[in-house]
mmCIF file of C-alpha atoms and ligand atoms in Angstrom:
data_model
loop_
_atom_site.group_PDB
_atom_site.id
_atom_site.type_symbol
_atom_site.label_atom_id
_atom_site.label_comp_id
_atom_site.label_asym_id
_atom_site.label_seq_id
_atom_site.Cartn_x
_atom_site.Cartn_y
_atom_site.Cartn_z
ATOM 1 C CA UNK A 178 46.932 12.383 -12.442
ATOM 2 C CA UNK A 179 44.089 11.620 -10.051
ATOM 3 C CA UNK A 180 40.693 10.546 -11.328
ATOM 4 C CA UNK A 181 38.158 13.351 -10.931
ATOM 5 C CA UNK A 182 35.206 12.743 -8.657
ATOM 6 C CA UNK A 183 32.024 11.722 -10.441
ATOM 7 C CA UNK A 184 30.065 12.713 -7.355
ATOM 8 C CA UNK A 185 31.053 15.101 -4.634
ATOM 9 C CA UNK A 186 28.704 15.716 -1.754
ATOM 10 C CA UNK A 187 29.444 18.595 0.577
ATOM 11 C CA UNK A 188 27.872 19.236 3.957
ATOM 12 C CA UNK A 189 24.589 17.587 3.021
ATOM 13 C CA UNK A 190 21.758 18.109 5.494
ATOM 14 C CA UNK A 191 18.201 16.855 5.304
ATOM 15 C CA UNK A 192 15.388 17.661 7.692
ATOM 16 C CA UNK A 193 11.932 16.126 7.707
ATOM 17 C CA UNK A 194 10.113 18.791 9.707
ATOM 18 C CA UNK A 195 12.232 19.224 12.810
ATOM 19 C CA UNK A 196 13.821 15.794 12.449
ATOM 20 C CA UNK A 197 17.371 16.149 11.154
ATOM 21 C CA UNK A 198 18.004 12.910 9.275
ATOM 22 C CA UNK A 199 21.240 13.780 7.433
ATOM 23 C CA UNK A 200 23.611 15.798 9.597
ATOM 24 C CA UNK A 201 26.256 17.151 7.266
ATOM 25 C CA UNK A 202 27.591 14.417 4.987
ATOM 26 C CA UNK A 203 30.746 14.787 2.914
ATOM 27 C CA UNK A 204 31.281 12.052 0.357
ATOM 28 C CA UNK A 205 33.351 11.793 -2.803
ATOM 29 C CA UNK A 206 32.864 9.042 -5.335
ATOM 30 C CA UNK A 207 35.184 8.453 -8.250
ATOM 31 C CA UNK A 208 34.192 7.091 -11.615
ATOM 32 C CA UNK A 209 34.210 3.286 -11.498
ATOM 33 C CA UNK A 210 34.192 3.139 -7.706
ATOM 34 C CA UNK A 211 31.933 0.725 -5.841
ATOM 35 C CA UNK A 212 30.853 2.160 -2.512
ATOM 36 C CA UNK A 213 28.837 0.107 -0.054
ATOM 37 C CA UNK A 214 26.924 1.885 2.681
ATOM 38 C CA UNK A 215 25.989 0.069 5.870
ATOM 39 C CA UNK A 216 24.397 1.174 9.106
ATOM 40 C CA UNK A 217 21.526 0.586 11.509
ATOM 41 C CA UNK A 218 17.926 0.930 10.435
ATOM 42 C CA UNK A 219 16.809 4.550 10.585
ATOM 43 C CA UNK A 220 20.318 5.947 10.244
ATOM 44 C CA UNK A 221 19.429 7.770 7.018
ATOM 45 C CA UNK A 222 20.820 5.464 4.319
ATOM 46 C CA UNK A 223 17.724 5.540 2.104
ATOM 47 C CA UNK A 224 17.314 9.266 2.634
ATOM 48 C CA UNK A 225 20.922 9.722 1.587
ATOM 49 C CA UNK A 226 20.386 7.862 -1.721
ATOM 50 C CA UNK A 227 17.108 9.668 -2.354
ATOM 51 C CA UNK A 228 18.644 13.059 -1.617
ATOM 52 C CA UNK A 229 21.601 12.272 -3.809
ATOM 53 C CA UNK A 230 19.395 11.881 -6.862
ATOM 54 C CA UNK A 231 17.036 14.638 -5.774
ATOM 55 C CA UNK A 232 14.006 12.446 -5.102
ATOM 56 C CA UNK A 233 14.230 14.408 -1.840
ATOM 57 C CA UNK A 234 15.307 18.042 -1.777
ATOM 58 C CA UNK A 235 18.420 18.651 0.307
ATOM 59 C CA UNK A 236 17.784 21.128 3.136
ATOM 60 C CA UNK A 237 21.350 22.367 2.893
ATOM 61 C CA UNK A 238 24.546 21.405 1.134
ATOM 62 C CA UNK A 239 25.816 20.640 -2.328
ATOM 63 C CA UNK A 240 25.600 17.577 -4.554
ATOM 64 C CA UNK A 241 28.070 17.871 -7.405
ATOM 65 C CA UNK A 242 27.388 15.375 -10.120
ATOM 66 C CA UNK A 243 29.731 15.471 -13.103
ATOM 67 C CA UNK A 244 30.802 18.921 -11.981
ATOM 68 C CA UNK A 245 27.330 20.487 -11.635
ATOM 69 C CA UNK A 246 25.725 21.237 -8.282
ATOM 70 C CA UNK A 247 22.390 19.510 -8.872
ATOM 71 C CA UNK A 248 21.088 20.718 -5.502
ATOM 72 C CA UNK A 249 21.041 24.202 -7.065
ATOM 73 C CA UNK A 250 17.402 25.033 -7.709
ATOM 74 C CA UNK A 251 18.107 26.385 -11.177
ATOM 75 C CA UNK A 252 19.435 23.155 -12.697
ATOM 76 C CA UNK A 253 17.315 20.645 -14.602
ATOM 77 C CA UNK A 254 16.955 17.869 -12.041
ATOM 78 C CA UNK A 255 15.372 15.479 -14.520
ATOM 79 C CA UNK A 256 18.248 15.728 -16.942
ATOM 80 C CA UNK A 257 20.749 14.794 -14.235
ATOM 81 C CA UNK A 258 18.556 12.189 -12.568
ATOM 82 C CA UNK A 259 18.441 10.339 -15.884
ATOM 83 C CA UNK A 260 22.176 9.801 -15.492
ATOM 84 C CA UNK A 261 21.589 7.962 -12.198
ATOM 85 C CA UNK A 262 19.940 4.549 -12.224
ATOM 86 C CA UNK A 263 18.089 3.610 -9.053
ATOM 87 C CA UNK A 264 17.109 0.148 -7.856
ATOM 88 C CA UNK A 265 14.848 -0.209 -4.836
ATOM 89 C CA UNK A 266 14.083 -2.959 -2.373
ATOM 90 C CA UNK A 267 10.613 -3.266 -3.900
ATOM 91 C CA UNK A 268 11.241 -3.695 -7.588
ATOM 92 C CA UNK A 269 8.565 -1.183 -8.665
ATOM 93 C CA UNK A 270 8.124 -2.639 -12.134
ATOM 94 C CA UNK A 271 5.112 -1.473 -14.133
ATOM 95 C CA UNK A 272 2.718 -4.408 -13.654
ATOM 96 C CA UNK A 273 0.641 -3.750 -16.759
ATOM 97 C CA UNK A 274 3.621 -3.805 -19.107
ATOM 98 C CA UNK A 275 5.752 -6.648 -20.382
ATOM 99 C CA UNK A 276 9.356 -6.930 -19.312
ATOM 100 C CA UNK A 277 10.452 -5.493 -22.656
ATOM 101 C CA UNK A 278 8.043 -2.564 -22.337
ATOM 102 C CA UNK A 279 9.342 -1.889 -18.823
ATOM 103 C CA UNK A 280 12.829 -1.567 -20.292
ATOM 104 C CA UNK A 281 11.951 0.549 -23.330
ATOM 105 C CA UNK A 282 9.550 3.008 -21.693
ATOM 106 C CA UNK A 283 12.057 5.549 -20.359
ATOM 107 C CA UNK A 284 14.458 5.526 -23.332
ATOM 108 C CA UNK A 285 11.526 6.061 -25.718
ATOM 109 C CA UNK A 286 9.665 8.628 -23.592
ATOM 110 C CA UNK A 287 12.729 10.769 -23.034
ATOM 111 C CA UNK A 288 13.529 10.679 -26.745
ATOM 112 C CA UNK A 289 16.842 9.021 -26.033
ATOM 113 C CA UNK A 290 16.170 6.098 -28.381
ATOM 114 C CA UNK A 291 13.744 5.235 -31.143
ATOM 115 C CA UNK A 292 11.388 2.307 -30.682
ATOM 116 C CA UNK A 293 13.453 -0.294 -32.549
ATOM 117 C CA UNK A 294 16.741 0.769 -31.047
ATOM 118 C CA UNK A 295 15.239 0.781 -27.543
ATOM 119 C CA UNK A 296 13.970 -2.757 -28.095
ATOM 120 C CA UNK A 297 17.341 -4.010 -29.264
ATOM 121 C CA UNK A 298 19.139 -2.368 -26.315
ATOM 122 C CA UNK A 299 16.527 -3.905 -24.001
ATOM 123 C CA UNK A 300 17.134 -7.386 -25.422
ATOM 124 C CA UNK A 301 20.869 -7.025 -24.953
ATOM 125 C CA UNK A 302 20.346 -5.999 -21.343
ATOM 126 C CA UNK A 303 17.985 -8.900 -20.707
ATOM 127 C CA UNK A 304 20.661 -11.213 -21.974
ATOM 128 C CA UNK A 305 23.160 -9.574 -19.648
ATOM 129 C CA UNK A 306 20.938 -10.237 -16.610
ATOM 130 C CA UNK A 307 20.131 -13.762 -17.809
ATOM 131 C CA UNK A 308 16.512 -13.180 -18.785
ATOM 132 C CA UNK A 309 16.514 -13.281 -22.598
ATOM 133 C CA UNK A 310 13.528 -15.605 -22.560
ATOM 134 C CA UNK A 311 11.349 -13.270 -20.447
ATOM 135 C CA UNK A 312 10.971 -10.274 -22.779
ATOM 136 C CA UNK A 313 7.259 -10.863 -23.374
ATOM 137 C CA UNK A 314 6.439 -11.935 -19.809
ATOM 138 C CA UNK A 315 4.604 -9.778 -17.295
ATOM 139 C CA UNK A 316 6.314 -8.944 -13.985
ATOM 140 C CA UNK A 317 3.840 -10.882 -11.838
ATOM 141 C CA UNK A 318 4.755 -14.124 -13.603
ATOM 142 C CA UNK A 319 8.400 -13.757 -12.544
ATOM 143 C CA UNK A 320 10.113 -14.667 -9.285
ATOM 144 C CA UNK A 321 11.366 -11.907 -7.002
ATOM 145 C CA UNK A 322 14.941 -12.456 -8.111
ATOM 146 C CA UNK A 323 13.937 -12.265 -11.761
ATOM 147 C CA UNK A 324 11.899 -9.107 -11.153
ATOM 148 C CA UNK A 325 14.842 -7.451 -9.441
ATOM 149 C CA UNK A 326 17.115 -8.374 -12.352
ATOM 150 C CA UNK A 327 14.564 -6.774 -14.691
ATOM 151 C CA UNK A 328 14.597 -3.676 -12.476
ATOM 152 C CA UNK A 329 18.396 -3.511 -12.789
ATOM 153 C CA UNK A 330 18.187 -3.938 -16.573
ATOM 154 C CA UNK A 331 15.523 -1.223 -16.709
ATOM 155 C CA UNK A 332 17.804 1.198 -14.862
ATOM 156 C CA UNK A 333 20.690 0.289 -17.188
ATOM 157 C CA UNK A 334 18.540 0.981 -20.261
ATOM 158 C CA UNK A 335 19.152 4.696 -19.754
ATOM 159 C CA UNK A 336 22.940 4.076 -19.771
ATOM 160 C CA UNK A 337 23.390 5.805 -16.418
ATOM 161 C CA UNK A 338 26.765 7.024 -15.170
ATOM 162 C CA UNK A 339 26.100 5.709 -11.678
ATOM 163 C CA UNK A 340 23.801 3.049 -10.231
ATOM 164 C CA UNK A 341 22.243 3.515 -6.800
ATOM 165 C CA UNK A 342 20.933 0.424 -5.009
ATOM 166 C CA UNK A 343 18.800 0.596 -1.875
ATOM 167 C CA UNK A 344 18.807 -2.832 -0.210
ATOM 168 C CA UNK A 345 18.201 -4.600 -3.536
ATOM 169 C CA UNK A 346 18.085 -8.080 -2.010
ATOM 170 C CA UNK A 347 16.256 -7.392 1.257
ATOM 171 C CA UNK A 348 12.816 -8.314 -0.073
ATOM 172 C CA UNK A 349 13.992 -11.546 -1.706
ATOM 173 C CA UNK A 350 13.748 -15.131 -0.566
ATOM 174 C CA UNK A 351 17.234 -16.293 0.430
ATOM 175 C CA UNK A 352 17.675 -18.583 -2.565
ATOM 176 C CA UNK A 353 17.239 -15.622 -4.928
ATOM 177 C CA UNK A 354 19.742 -13.275 -3.343
ATOM 178 C CA UNK A 355 22.741 -14.784 -5.145
ATOM 179 C CA UNK A 356 21.434 -14.306 -8.684
ATOM 180 C CA UNK A 357 20.882 -10.580 -8.044
ATOM 181 C CA UNK A 358 24.254 -10.091 -6.339
ATOM 182 C CA UNK A 359 25.918 -11.876 -9.268
ATOM 183 C CA UNK A 360 24.436 -9.392 -11.720
ATOM 184 C CA UNK A 361 25.639 -6.533 -9.521
ATOM 185 C CA UNK A 362 29.101 -8.043 -9.287
ATOM 186 C CA UNK A 363 29.297 -8.282 -13.079
ATOM 187 C CA UNK A 364 28.302 -4.639 -13.356
ATOM 188 C CA UNK A 365 31.039 -3.694 -10.916
ATOM 189 C CA UNK A 366 33.594 -5.676 -12.905
ATOM 190 C CA UNK A 367 32.481 -3.890 -16.069
ATOM 191 C CA UNK A 368 33.446 -0.620 -14.384
ATOM 192 C CA UNK A 369 30.057 0.771 -13.394
ATOM 193 C CA UNK A 370 30.140 3.352 -10.611
ATOM 194 C CA UNK A 371 27.865 2.055 -7.859
ATOM 195 C CA UNK A 372 26.541 3.154 -4.479
ATOM 196 C CA UNK A 373 24.944 0.227 -2.686
ATOM 197 C CA UNK A 374 23.082 0.123 0.600
ATOM 198 C CA UNK A 375 23.082 -3.495 1.693
ATOM 199 C CA UNK A 376 23.311 -5.887 4.619
ATOM 200 C CA UNK A 377 25.158 -8.444 2.500
ATOM 201 C CA UNK A 378 28.546 -8.210 4.163
ATOM 202 C CA UNK A 379 30.091 -11.031 2.118
ATOM 203 C CA UNK A 380 29.206 -9.150 -1.043
ATOM 204 C CA UNK A 381 30.560 -5.905 0.417
ATOM 205 C CA UNK A 382 33.836 -7.596 1.290
ATOM 206 C CA UNK A 383 34.246 -9.002 -2.177
ATOM 207 C CA UNK A 384 32.983 -6.194 -4.377
ATOM 208 C CA UNK A 385 33.288 -2.859 -2.555
ATOM 209 C CA UNK A 386 36.237 -0.543 -3.013
ATOM 210 C CA UNK A 387 35.131 1.352 0.055
ATOM 211 C CA UNK A 388 32.587 0.845 2.827
ATOM 212 C CA UNK A 389 30.882 3.729 4.571
ATOM 213 C CA UNK A 390 29.408 3.087 8.002
ATOM 214 C CA UNK A 391 26.640 5.528 8.769
ATOM 215 C CA UNK A 392 24.805 5.978 12.058
ATOM 216 C CA UNK A 393 22.381 8.628 13.250
ATOM 217 C CA UNK A 394 22.670 10.710 10.080
ATOM 218 C CA UNK A 395 26.442 10.928 10.114
ATOM 219 C CA UNK A 396 29.358 9.092 8.560
ATOM 220 C CA UNK A 397 31.082 7.352 11.427
ATOM 221 C CA UNK A 398 33.834 5.612 9.517
ATOM 222 C CA UNK A 399 34.847 4.900 5.957
ATOM 223 C CA UNK A 400 37.510 2.422 4.871
ATOM 224 C CA UNK A 401 38.264 -0.372 2.411
ATOM 225 C CA UNK A 402 36.122 -3.410 3.319
ATOM 226 C CA UNK A 403 38.847 -5.525 4.833
ATOM 227 C CA UNK A 404 39.919 -2.733 7.126
ATOM 228 C CA UNK A 405 36.394 -1.728 8.105
ATOM 229 C CA UNK A 406 35.224 -5.274 8.847
ATOM 230 C CA UNK A 407 38.406 -6.698 10.378
ATOM 231 C CA UNK A 408 39.763 -3.665 12.152
ATOM 232 C CA UNK A 409 37.054 -1.036 12.719
ATOM 233 C CA UNK A 410 38.411 2.043 14.475
ATOM 234 C CA UNK A 411 35.258 3.533 15.966
ATOM 235 C CA UNK A 412 33.368 2.037 18.917
ATOM 236 C CA UNK A 413 30.047 2.658 17.134
ATOM 237 C CA UNK A 414 31.228 0.624 14.137
ATOM 238 C CA UNK A 415 32.499 -2.208 16.363
ATOM 239 C CA UNK A 416 29.145 -2.331 18.155
ATOM 240 C CA UNK A 417 27.194 -2.504 14.902
ATOM 241 C CA UNK A 418 29.406 -5.171 13.377
ATOM 242 C CA UNK A 419 29.231 -7.247 16.565
ATOM 243 C CA UNK A 420 25.432 -7.266 16.231
ATOM 244 C CA UNK A 421 25.297 -8.348 12.609
ATOM 245 C CA UNK A 422 28.320 -10.562 12.020
HETATM 246 P P1 LIG B 935 17.543 3.862 6.755
HETATM 247 O O1 LIG B 935 17.378 3.712 5.276
HETATM 248 O O2 LIG B 935 18.965 3.970 7.190
HETATM 249 O O3 LIG B 935 16.820 2.809 7.510
HETATM 250 P P2 LIG B 935 15.853 6.188 6.385
HETATM 251 O O4 LIG B 935 16.615 7.116 5.520
HETATM 252 O O5 LIG B 935 14.779 5.402 5.763
HETATM 253 O O6 LIG B 935 16.876 5.263 7.182
HETATM 254 O O7 LIG B 935 15.196 6.997 7.575
HETATM 255 C C1 LIG B 935 15.929 7.862 8.417
HETATM 256 C C2 LIG B 935 14.963 8.672 9.233
HETATM 257 O O8 LIG B 935 14.234 9.555 8.409
HETATM 258 C C3 LIG B 935 13.928 7.845 9.980
HETATM 259 O O9 LIG B 935 13.750 8.410 11.258
HETATM 260 C C4 LIG B 935 12.689 8.004 9.140
HETATM 261 O O10 LIG B 935 11.532 7.902 9.923
HETATM 262 C C5 LIG B 935 12.850 9.413 8.582
HETATM 263 N N1 LIG B 935 12.197 9.570 7.283
HETATM 264 C C6 LIG B 935 12.550 8.950 6.136
HETATM 265 N N2 LIG B 935 11.768 9.346 5.112
HETATM 266 C C7 LIG B 935 10.899 10.236 5.614
HETATM 267 C C8 LIG B 935 9.823 11.018 5.060
HETATM 268 N N3 LIG B 935 9.517 10.957 3.751
HETATM 269 N N4 LIG B 935 9.134 11.829 5.894
HETATM 270 C C9 LIG B 935 9.472 11.915 7.208
HETATM 271 N N5 LIG B 935 10.454 11.219 7.784
HETATM 272 C C10 LIG B 935 11.168 10.390 7.010
HETATM 273 MG MG1 LIG B 936 16.508 2.232 4.117
#
């Protein structure tokens, strides 16, 4: 028996005005899969992630998530978006709330958890990302790497079925990149389904099941990391890798 797709994207197009940014993407992601997306700046990677969880409305195409086409205007976007955790380059923590409050806000507000339960889940997650001692701290007192680990824990607090990461280490000082990648690697090992846009090729090689190379709004090539990095088939992929490696 084959594992069913958790996410199935069909012919996804996105225009901003007359600018076609996503030009018909087809992507399937299985439960537990770790997919890394790479590609030049402006190729549509962020737009892809944002369209996938309906922060942007697809112009055309279907986004099946757990069997439901969430691009259909009649479905409850919020209900499905809750099942997708998103981590951005800029951590976007709530500055006026403690770390613990950042983690408990969504579970409490959506009625998913009561106050005490939300707090105990939050403390477990802080332990998981190595920040048990920071529950009462405010975001601005933390380093960038710590803030990003809080952002990951906050996304996990809603027990999502997939985690989407948009260049989670790009805004960090180099010495803090490793601690964030380590947390992500642990998540992957625990079986979390993940879609990660990153320039960290070492991480991609080690952690990804599949790498998608995107350029100019299209998928150019998709392959397991070793194959894509060591033996890229498409000229466009070879060119890109030659620039960055
Ligand atoms: P990447 O993440 O690969 O660098 P983006 O998805 O951010 O690429 O951007 C792809 C293209 O879409 C760019 O030309 C960008 O200017 C355009 N774009 C992204 N977001 C918007 C928006 N909200 N409004 C208009 N154009 C946008
Ligand atoms: Mg981007």
